[in-house]
mmCIF file of C-alpha atoms in Angstrom:
data_model
loop_
_atom_site.group_PDB
_atom_site.id
_atom_site.type_symbol
_atom_site.label_atom_id
_atom_site.label_comp_id
_atom_site.label_asym_id
_atom_site.label_seq_id
_atom_site.Cartn_x
_atom_site.Cartn_y
_atom_site.Cartn_z
ATOM 1 C CA UNK A 928 0.000 0.000 0.000
ATOM 2 C CA UNK A 929 1.272 3.448 -0.847
ATOM 3 C CA UNK A 930 1.627 5.465 2.355
ATOM 4 C CA UNK A 931 0.633 9.126 2.293
ATOM 5 C CA UNK A 932 1.926 12.104 4.261
ATOM 6 C CA UNK A 933 -0.120 15.267 4.723
ATOM 7 C CA UNK A 934 0.155 18.320 6.993
ATOM 8 C CA UNK A 935 -1.714 17.775 10.244
ATOM 9 C CA UNK A 936 -3.498 21.112 10.115
ATOM 10 C CA UNK A 937 -3.883 24.315 8.107
ATOM 11 C CA UNK A 938 -5.557 27.648 8.729
ATOM 12 C CA UNK A 939 -7.065 29.918 6.109
ATOM 13 C CA UNK A 940 -9.472 32.836 5.769
ATOM 14 C CA UNK A 941 -12.705 33.060 3.890
ATOM 15 C CA UNK A 942 -12.271 33.834 0.212
ATOM 16 C CA UNK A 943 -8.711 32.532 0.000
ATOM 17 C CA UNK A 944 -7.503 29.642 -2.130
ATOM 18 C CA UNK A 945 -6.273 26.683 -0.093
ATOM 19 C CA UNK A 946 -3.753 24.154 -1.333
ATOM 20 C CA UNK A 947 -3.194 20.932 0.588
ATOM 21 C CA UNK A 948 -0.274 18.806 -0.539
ATOM 22 C CA UNK A 949 0.008 15.071 -0.060
ATOM 23 C CA UNK A 950 3.215 13.093 -0.446
ATOM 24 C CA UNK A 951 3.054 9.506 -1.734
ATOM 25 C CA UNK A 952 6.581 8.560 -2.725
ATOM 26 C CA UNK A 953 5.936 4.849 -3.297
ATOM 27 C CA UNK A 954 2.835 5.187 -5.434
ATOM 28 C CA UNK A 955 2.383 2.243 -7.800
ATOM 29 C CA UNK A 956 1.607 2.345 -11.502
ATOM 30 C CA UNK A 957 -2.007 1.260 -11.022
ATOM 31 C CA UNK A 958 -2.732 3.603 -8.113
ATOM 32 C CA UNK A 959 -5.225 6.444 -8.320
ATOM 33 C CA UNK A 960 -5.160 9.427 -5.935
ATOM 34 C CA UNK A 961 -8.398 10.258 -4.181
ATOM 35 C CA UNK A 962 -9.359 13.006 -1.756
ATOM 36 C CA UNK A 963 -12.154 12.880 0.803
ATOM 37 C CA UNK A 964 -13.685 15.514 3.088
ATOM 38 C CA UNK A 965 -15.060 14.768 6.535
ATOM 39 C CA UNK A 966 -17.201 16.998 8.737
ATOM 40 C CA UNK A 967 -17.584 16.261 12.463
ATOM 41 C CA UNK A 968 -19.944 13.382 13.247
ATOM 42 C CA UNK A 969 -20.260 12.430 9.580
ATOM 43 C CA UNK A 970 -18.669 9.862 7.317
ATOM 44 C CA UNK A 971 -16.111 11.035 4.746
ATOM 45 C CA UNK A 972 -17.360 12.319 1.432
ATOM 46 C CA UNK A 973 -15.588 11.930 -1.936
ATOM 47 C CA UNK A 974 -14.197 15.165 -3.376
ATOM 48 C CA UNK A 975 -12.050 14.315 -6.370
ATOM 49 C CA UNK A 976 -9.895 11.612 -7.934
ATOM 50 C CA UNK A 977 -7.093 11.672 -10.458
ATOM 51 C CA UNK A 978 -4.293 9.676 -12.022
ATOM 52 C CA UNK A 979 -2.034 12.296 -13.547
ATOM 53 C CA UNK A 980 -1.870 15.986 -14.577
ATOM 54 C CA UNK A 981 -4.879 18.031 -13.528
ATOM 55 C CA UNK A 982 -8.467 17.195 -12.694
ATOM 56 C CA UNK A 983 -11.129 19.772 -11.935
ATOM 57 C CA UNK A 984 -14.718 19.463 -10.797
ATOM 58 C CA UNK A 985 -17.267 21.837 -9.334
ATOM 59 C CA UNK A 986 -15.696 21.885 -5.867
ATOM 60 C CA UNK A 987 -11.928 21.396 -6.266
ATOM 61 C CA UNK A 988 -8.925 20.860 -8.486
ATOM 62 C CA UNK A 989 -6.308 18.153 -8.158
ATOM 63 C CA UNK A 990 -2.786 18.716 -9.443
ATOM 64 C CA UNK A 991 -0.522 15.714 -9.971
ATOM 65 C CA UNK A 992 3.053 16.195 -11.247
ATOM 66 C CA UNK A 993 4.580 13.893 -13.814
ATOM 67 C CA UNK A 994 6.373 11.712 -11.264
ATOM 68 C CA UNK A 995 3.100 11.284 -9.294
ATOM 69 C CA UNK A 996 4.983 11.238 -5.982
ATOM 70 C CA UNK A 997 2.806 14.017 -4.630
ATOM 71 C CA UNK A 998 -0.519 15.668 -5.296
ATOM 72 C CA UNK A 999 -2.142 18.960 -4.360
ATOM 73 C CA UNK A 1000 -5.796 19.510 -3.605
ATOM 74 C CA UNK A 1001 -6.824 23.073 -4.404
ATOM 75 C CA UNK A 1002 -9.977 24.579 -2.913
ATOM 76 C CA UNK A 1003 -10.829 27.923 -4.538
ATOM 77 C CA UNK A 1004 -12.276 30.748 -2.419
ATOM 78 C CA UNK A 1005 -12.961 28.754 0.726
ATOM 79 C CA UNK A 1006 -15.840 29.544 3.052
ATOM 80 C CA UNK A 1007 -16.475 28.749 6.716
ATOM 81 C CA UNK A 1008 -18.342 25.618 5.624
ATOM 82 C CA UNK A 1009 -15.126 24.192 4.153
ATOM 83 C CA UNK A 1010 -13.775 23.720 7.683
ATOM 84 C CA UNK A 1011 -13.258 19.962 7.794
ATOM 85 C CA UNK A 1012 -10.679 17.192 7.708
ATOM 86 C CA UNK A 1013 -9.291 16.330 4.272
ATOM 87 C CA UNK A 1014 -7.853 12.907 3.529
ATOM 88 C CA UNK A 1015 -5.556 11.889 0.700
ATOM 89 C CA UNK A 1016 -5.735 8.233 -0.328
ATOM 90 C CA UNK A 1017 -3.774 6.207 -2.840
ATOM 91 C CA UNK A 1018 -5.134 2.916 -4.122
ATOM 92 C CA UNK A 1019 -4.996 0.269 -6.794
ATOM 93 C CA UNK A 1020 -7.292 0.937 -9.724
ATOM 94 C CA UNK A 1021 -7.455 -2.707 -10.816
ATOM 95 C CA UNK A 1022 -9.506 -3.877 -7.885
ATOM 96 C CA UNK A 1023 -12.372 -1.910 -6.456
ATOM 97 C CA UNK A 1024 -12.176 -4.036 -3.326
ATOM 98 C CA UNK A 1025 -8.707 -2.800 -2.492
ATOM 99 C CA UNK A 1026 -7.747 -1.877 1.030
ATOM 100 C CA UNK A 1027 -7.527 1.907 1.209
ATOM 101 C CA UNK A 1028 -5.707 3.545 4.090
ATOM 102 C CA UNK A 1029 -7.039 6.877 5.306
ATOM 103 C CA UNK A 1030 -4.333 8.144 7.606
ATOM 104 C CA UNK A 1031 -4.763 11.147 9.900
ATOM 105 C CA UNK A 1032 -5.799 13.707 7.300
ATOM 106 C CA UNK A 1033 -5.376 17.498 7.298
ATOM 107 C CA UNK A 1034 -7.574 19.604 9.541
ATOM 108 C CA UNK A 1035 -8.505 22.770 7.678
ATOM 109 C CA UNK A 1036 -9.802 25.657 9.750
ATOM 110 C CA UNK A 1037 -11.358 28.511 7.774
ATOM 111 C CA UNK A 1038 -11.618 31.748 9.726
ATOM 112 C CA UNK A 1039 -13.867 34.731 9.003
ATOM 113 C CA UNK B 39 -32.240 5.484 -2.912
ATOM 114 C CA UNK B 40 -31.008 5.524 0.704
ATOM 115 C CA UNK B 41 -27.308 4.915 -0.060
ATOM 116 C CA UNK B 42 -25.546 3.277 2.898
ATOM 117 C CA UNK B 43 -27.542 2.770 6.072
ATOM 118 C CA UNK B 44 -26.284 1.674 9.474
ATOM 119 C CA UNK B 45 -28.020 0.522 12.618
ATOM 120 C CA UNK B 46 -27.973 1.350 15.419
ATOM 121 C CA UNK B 47 -26.874 4.988 15.529
ATOM 122 C CA UNK B 48 -25.805 4.803 19.174
ATOM 123 C CA UNK B 49 -25.039 1.908 21.500
ATOM 124 C CA UNK B 50 -23.685 1.511 25.000
ATOM 125 C CA UNK B 51 -22.304 -1.867 26.012
ATOM 126 C CA UNK B 52 -20.782 -3.261 29.142
ATOM 127 C CA UNK B 53 -17.408 -4.980 28.929
ATOM 128 C CA UNK B 54 -17.849 -8.540 27.743
ATOM 129 C CA UNK B 55 -21.194 -8.030 26.047
ATOM 130 C CA UNK B 56 -21.625 -8.821 22.368
ATOM 131 C CA UNK B 57 -23.424 -7.020 19.594
ATOM 132 C CA UNK B 58 -23.754 -6.830 15.832
ATOM 133 C CA UNK B 59 -23.598 -3.637 13.816
ATOM 134 C CA UNK B 60 -25.683 -3.758 10.677
ATOM 135 C CA UNK B 61 -24.898 -2.135 7.339
ATOM 136 C CA UNK B 62 -26.819 -2.186 4.080
ATOM 137 C CA UNK B 63 -26.397 -0.461 0.726
ATOM 138 C CA UNK B 64 -28.846 -0.155 -2.131
ATOM 139 C CA UNK B 65 -26.413 0.897 -4.875
ATOM 140 C CA UNK B 66 -25.596 -2.632 -6.110
ATOM 141 C CA UNK B 67 -21.975 -2.165 -5.044
ATOM 142 C CA UNK B 68 -19.630 -5.135 -4.910
ATOM 143 C CA UNK B 69 -17.199 -3.901 -2.263
ATOM 144 C CA UNK B 70 -18.081 -3.047 1.323
ATOM 145 C CA UNK B 71 -15.944 -1.890 4.245
ATOM 146 C CA UNK B 72 -15.987 -1.432 7.996
ATOM 147 C CA UNK B 73 -13.877 1.340 9.564
ATOM 148 C CA UNK B 74 -13.445 2.628 13.070
ATOM 149 C CA UNK B 75 -12.597 6.200 13.981
ATOM 150 C CA UNK B 76 -11.318 7.104 17.413
ATOM 151 C CA UNK B 77 -11.643 10.706 18.638
ATOM 152 C CA UNK B 78 -9.387 13.092 16.724
ATOM 153 C CA UNK B 79 -7.982 10.289 14.592
ATOM 154 C CA UNK B 80 -8.298 9.106 11.022
ATOM 155 C CA UNK B 81 -10.261 6.074 9.896
ATOM 156 C CA UNK B 82 -8.774 2.614 10.310
ATOM 157 C CA UNK B 83 -9.985 -0.302 8.242
ATOM 158 C CA UNK B 84 -11.280 -3.269 10.243
ATOM 159 C CA UNK B 85 -12.500 -5.642 7.526
ATOM 160 C CA UNK B 86 -13.558 -5.395 3.921
ATOM 161 C CA UNK B 87 -15.421 -7.519 1.420
ATOM 162 C CA UNK B 88 -14.510 -7.282 -2.246
ATOM 163 C CA UNK B 89 -17.574 -9.247 -3.308
ATOM 164 C CA UNK B 90 -20.400 -11.327 -1.952
ATOM 165 C CA UNK B 91 -18.985 -14.360 -0.192
ATOM 166 C CA UNK B 92 -15.507 -12.964 0.465
ATOM 167 C CA UNK B 93 -14.082 -11.065 3.410
ATOM 168 C CA UNK B 94 -10.564 -9.914 4.257
ATOM 169 C CA UNK B 95 -8.847 -8.427 7.264
ATOM 170 C CA UNK B 96 -7.875 -4.787 7.323
ATOM 171 C CA UNK B 97 -5.491 -2.956 9.623
ATOM 172 C CA UNK B 98 -7.244 -3.622 12.949
ATOM 173 C CA UNK B 99 -9.327 -6.858 12.751
ATOM 174 C CA UNK B 100 -8.668 -8.229 16.246
ATOM 175 C CA UNK B 101 -11.798 -8.480 18.368
ATOM 176 C CA UNK B 102 -14.161 -8.311 15.398
ATOM 177 C CA UNK B 103 -15.872 -10.663 12.987
ATOM 178 C CA UNK B 104 -17.804 -9.880 9.835
ATOM 179 C CA UNK B 105 -20.412 -11.486 7.638
ATOM 180 C CA UNK B 106 -21.217 -10.561 4.057
ATOM 181 C CA UNK B 107 -24.782 -11.825 4.213
ATOM 182 C CA UNK B 108 -25.577 -10.962 0.589
ATOM 183 C CA UNK B 109 -24.588 -8.270 -1.858
ATOM 184 C CA UNK B 110 -26.484 -5.607 0.085
ATOM 185 C CA UNK B 111 -25.560 -6.387 3.677
ATOM 186 C CA UNK B 112 -22.281 -6.476 5.596
ATOM 187 C CA UNK B 113 -22.402 -6.894 9.367
ATOM 188 C CA UNK B 114 -19.733 -6.364 12.028
ATOM 189 C CA UNK B 115 -19.812 -8.373 15.240
ATOM 190 C CA UNK B 116 -18.099 -7.689 18.533
ATOM 191 C CA UNK B 117 -18.057 -10.991 20.413
ATOM 192 C CA UNK B 118 -16.783 -9.653 23.746
ATOM 193 C CA UNK B 119 -16.692 -5.889 23.838
ATOM 194 C CA UNK B 120 -13.772 -4.085 25.476
ATOM 195 C CA UNK B 121 -13.385 -0.397 26.424
ATOM 196 C CA UNK B 122 -10.700 -0.107 23.715
ATOM 197 C CA UNK B 123 -13.447 -0.696 21.149
ATOM 198 C CA UNK B 124 -15.187 2.541 22.094
ATOM 199 C CA UNK B 125 -15.254 4.356 18.791
ATOM 200 C CA UNK B 126 -17.381 5.516 15.889
ATOM 201 C CA UNK B 127 -17.882 2.781 13.326
ATOM 202 C CA UNK B 128 -18.434 3.596 9.672
ATOM 203 C CA UNK B 129 -19.580 1.286 6.940
ATOM 204 C CA UNK B 130 -18.805 2.123 3.302
ATOM 205 C CA UNK B 131 -19.338 0.656 -0.143
ATOM 206 C CA UNK B 132 -17.710 1.103 -3.539
ATOM 207 C CA UNK B 133 -18.812 0.358 -7.075
ATOM 208 C CA UNK B 134 -16.851 -1.614 -9.638
ATOM 209 C CA UNK B 135 -16.048 1.285 -11.950
ATOM 210 C CA UNK B 136 -13.987 4.458 -11.720
ATOM 211 C CA UNK B 137 -13.764 6.628 -9.737
ATOM 212 C CA UNK B 138 -14.209 3.908 -7.104
ATOM 213 C CA UNK B 139 -15.828 6.444 -4.834
ATOM 214 C CA UNK B 140 -16.495 5.169 -1.333
ATOM 215 C CA UNK B 141 -19.963 6.006 -0.035
ATOM 216 C CA UNK B 142 -20.137 6.133 3.728
ATOM 217 C CA UNK B 143 -22.954 5.499 6.130
ATOM 218 C CA UNK B 144 -23.828 7.881 8.983
ATOM 219 C CA UNK B 145 -21.846 5.896 11.546
ATOM 220 C CA UNK B 146 -22.553 4.057 14.800
ATOM 221 C CA UNK B 147 -21.260 5.644 17.967
ATOM 222 C CA UNK B 148 -20.326 2.811 20.360
ATOM 223 C CA UNK B 149 -19.345 3.231 23.987
ATOM 224 C CA UNK B 150 -18.066 0.287 26.017
ATOM 225 C CA UNK B 151 -17.998 0.810 29.767
#
């Protein structure tokens, strides 16, 4: 399993862009990179997934360099409601039943 | 379409008691998972099931058993509860196609005294 390393916590202010970087040095060829968001007392929720280069959806962008040893989740113009824990996961794309490891995540605090 | 449902939402057990946590999904997903989350910590995988009829251990399987009853249902059993098993338990499921998004249930908050 590819292990991931993320900052434990980050602070930001409303309206700013937030970038959270995840390191995954031993990512395998078949691995995809997935980010989840978790609010208190709720289960995690899928944000975005990518394999290489850049992926964008309505809530975030994911930047993956050519060597794929890291990835950056970008949240544009955050609001107070983006305060949550963000998890970076790396897993095998060939088997949907793979064992994903969540790790400790990054606690994002958005201040007014 | 309810997604992933879990019962019960809350439970208090005494040390040594047993109980089964129930999970069901209505999305026709093959893979299902059980996680635990201790206060202030990330999720740790207890068991998972890649398909009906198969189960595999995750990171922290000791003290737990699972049953993949059918494609919809995946239960987690604590045979003899211990205070160290006080946690929030999440069930999740994943489809067979990209992006392999995990859908999580609302969680069961378990306290063992």
